Amino acid sequence: MPEGDEVDEEEEMPLSLRLSIADTLTLGNATCGFMAVYFTTTGILIPHLTDSQESGMARNSAATAVILMLCAAVFDLFDGLVARKLRSSPMGAELDNLSDLISFGLAPAYFVLVYGMVARDAHERVAAVAAIVVLLAVVLRLARFSCVTVKDGTFQGMPSPFGALTVVSIVLLELPFEATLLAVVGTAWLMVSRVEYPKPRGILALAMLSWIVLSMGLLTAWAFDAPGGQLLLQTGCALQLVMGAVIPLFATARRMNTFRDNRRESREARAAHIP
């Protein structure tokens, strides 16, 4: 190998391995997603399989797993902000997609699967199908995000962090299994739909962060069986579902209004040119 090639490799390798602050936050996202899977397994699934499950332990583990997904959403929110303010390494976009796949694809899908296994009337196979649907929706969404350019300030389809939190909220609401299944599949469809969602910037980012912190508080109250904790958690989960349903309605209404305005302007323009 020519000596010049060796020098080039030595110069390029450190740069390719150098992480930015934004990349470190992204790795925190991935770590939280993995730990969410860990707590779902050790605190819910294994005790269920060994017939040693205690309701308090399962509740604490479920709350911990969801709080870790919320922490992953915080990391995901801040790594983008930091990358815009400072810099991101060439690996930044790839790291972000891989971390999102773990925290907002694998972790909530696994949560749905375990829910189907430990439910009073076990529906393992159906829950497995729903979990696969959630996972594939996130995979397709992240792949499309890398390939498709949309107008600035919007996402096409429900963002994967928002989708993951909506999925786990559906499970925590403890609705009848059929209703839970339909809602989970509907959320997966929204993630791969063309419905526009605003990007969390400025006031919206602050509102999202406040909602995440509030959700952590509700989960903590529920985990420690605080008075009214169950009702508070159900209220928070219901609000998450309402937001997931209302945003697409507003987006559809805005698109229809824009379409009508464009048609009216087109008719007026044609009428102005008629002698």
PDB file of N, CA, C and O in Angstrom, residues 10 14 29 54 64 70 121-122 127 148 170 181 186 240 247 254 266:
ATOM      1  N   GLU A  10      -5.036   7.234   8.425  1.00  0.00           N
ATOM      2  CA  GLU A  10      -4.794   7.656   9.793  1.00  0.00           C
ATOM      3  C   GLU A  10      -5.475   8.985  10.090  1.00  0.00           C
ATOM      4  O   GLU A  10      -5.931   9.240  11.195  1.00  0.00           O
ATOM      5  N   PRO A  14      -9.794   8.894  12.884  1.00  0.00           N
ATOM      6  CA  PRO A  14     -10.208   9.596  14.102  1.00  0.00           C
ATOM      7  C   PRO A  14     -11.410  10.495  13.887  1.00  0.00           C
ATOM      8  O   PRO A  14     -12.267  10.627  14.740  1.00  0.00           O
ATOM      9  N   ASN A  29     -30.391   8.385  24.149  1.00  0.00           N
ATOM     10  CA  ASN A  29     -31.697   7.948  23.643  1.00  0.00           C
ATOM     11  C   ASN A  29     -31.712   6.431  23.473  1.00  0.00           C
ATOM     12  O   ASN A  29     -32.618   5.740  23.972  1.00  0.00           O
ATOM     13  N   GLU A  54     -45.931  -9.991  41.141  1.00  0.00           N
ATOM     14  CA  GLU A  54     -46.626  -9.183  42.116  1.00  0.00           C
ATOM     15  C   GLU A  54     -47.108  -7.915  41.432  1.00  0.00           C
ATOM     16  O   GLU A  54     -46.382  -7.308  40.647  1.00  0.00           O
ATOM     17  N   THR A  64     -41.441   2.367  35.145  1.00  0.00           N
ATOM     18  CA  THR A  64     -40.030   2.638  34.860  1.00  0.00           C
ATOM     19  C   THR A  64     -39.741   2.528  33.370  1.00  0.00           C
ATOM     20  O   THR A  64     -39.028   3.370  32.797  1.00  0.00           O
ATOM     21  N   LEU A  70     -39.905   8.026  27.882  1.00  0.00           N
ATOM     22  CA  LEU A  70     -40.056   9.477  27.951  1.00  0.00           C
ATOM     23  C   LEU A  70     -38.690  10.162  28.002  1.00  0.00           C
ATOM     24  O   LEU A  70     -38.480  11.200  27.357  1.00  0.00           O
ATOM     25  N   ASP A 121     -56.886 -12.454  29.733  1.00  0.00           N
ATOM     26  CA  ASP A 121     -57.169 -13.421  28.671  1.00  0.00           C
ATOM     27  C   ASP A 121     -56.049 -13.280  27.650  1.00  0.00           C
ATOM     28  O   ASP A 121     -56.093 -12.393  26.787  1.00  0.00           O
ATOM     29  N   ALA A 122     -55.032 -14.110  27.771  1.00  0.00           N
ATOM     30  CA  ALA A 122     -53.826 -13.960  26.947  1.00  0.00           C
ATOM     31  C   ALA A 122     -54.148 -14.016  25.459  1.00  0.00           C
ATOM     32  O   ALA A 122     -54.901 -14.861  25.001  1.00  0.00           O
ATOM     33  N   ALA A 127     -51.352 -10.132  19.804  1.00  0.00           N
ATOM     34  CA  ALA A 127     -50.484  -9.070  20.305  1.00  0.00           C
ATOM     35  C   ALA A 127     -49.156  -9.054  19.555  1.00  0.00           C
ATOM     36  O   ALA A 127     -48.596  -7.978  19.299  1.00  0.00           O
ATOM     37  N   VAL A 148     -37.312  11.269   1.972  1.00  0.00           N
ATOM     38  CA  VAL A 148     -38.313  12.214   1.478  1.00  0.00           C
ATOM     39  C   VAL A 148     -38.089  13.583   2.098  1.00  0.00           C
ATOM     40  O   VAL A 148     -37.857  13.697   3.307  1.00  0.00           O
ATOM     41  N   ILE A 170     -52.078   3.757  25.231  1.00  0.00           N
ATOM     42  CA  ILE A 170     -53.207   2.883  24.913  1.00  0.00           C
ATOM     43  C   ILE A 170     -53.160   1.629  25.785  1.00  0.00           C
ATOM     44  O   ILE A 170     -54.176   1.188  26.333  1.00  0.00           O
ATOM     45  N   LEU A 181     -56.197  -3.166  20.584  1.00  0.00           N
ATOM     46  CA  LEU A 181     -55.577  -3.603  19.335  1.00  0.00           C
ATOM     47  C   LEU A 181     -55.859  -2.615  18.208  1.00  0.00           C
ATOM     48  O   LEU A 181     -54.953  -2.211  17.463  1.00  0.00           O
ATOM     49  N   GLY A 186     -54.159   1.672  14.640  1.00  0.00           N
ATOM     50  CA  GLY A 186     -54.459   3.003  14.115  1.00  0.00           C
ATOM     51  C   GLY A 186     -53.304   3.966  14.319  1.00  0.00           C
ATOM     52  O   GLY A 186     -52.978   4.776  13.433  1.00  0.00           O
ATOM     53  N   GLN A 240     -53.185  11.974  26.011  1.00  0.00           N
ATOM     54  CA  GLN A 240     -52.236  11.613  24.955  1.00  0.00           C
ATOM     55  C   GLN A 240     -52.970  11.103  23.721  1.00  0.00           C
ATOM     56  O   GLN A 240     -52.649  11.469  22.585  1.00  0.00           O
ATOM     57  N   ILE A 247     -54.734  16.241  16.435  1.00  0.00           N
ATOM     58  CA  ILE A 247     -53.759  16.854  15.520  1.00  0.00           C
ATOM     59  C   ILE A 247     -54.020  16.466  14.064  1.00  0.00           C
ATOM     60  O   ILE A 247     -54.029  17.334  13.183  1.00  0.00           O
ATOM     61  N   ARG A 254     -57.076  21.889   7.907  1.00  0.00           N
ATOM     62  CA  ARG A 254     -56.234  22.943   7.327  1.00  0.00           C
ATOM     63  C   ARG A 254     -55.938  22.665   5.863  1.00  0.00           C
ATOM     64  O   ARG A 254     -55.966  23.569   5.021  1.00  0.00           O
ATOM     65  N   SER A 266     -58.116  30.261  -8.020  1.00  0.00           N
ATOM     66  CA  SER A 266     -57.993  29.865  -9.419  1.00  0.00           C
ATOM     67  C   SER A 266     -59.206  30.307 -10.221  1.00  0.00           C
ATOM     68  O   SER A 266     -59.079  30.815 -11.342  1.00  0.00           O
TER      69      SER A 266
END
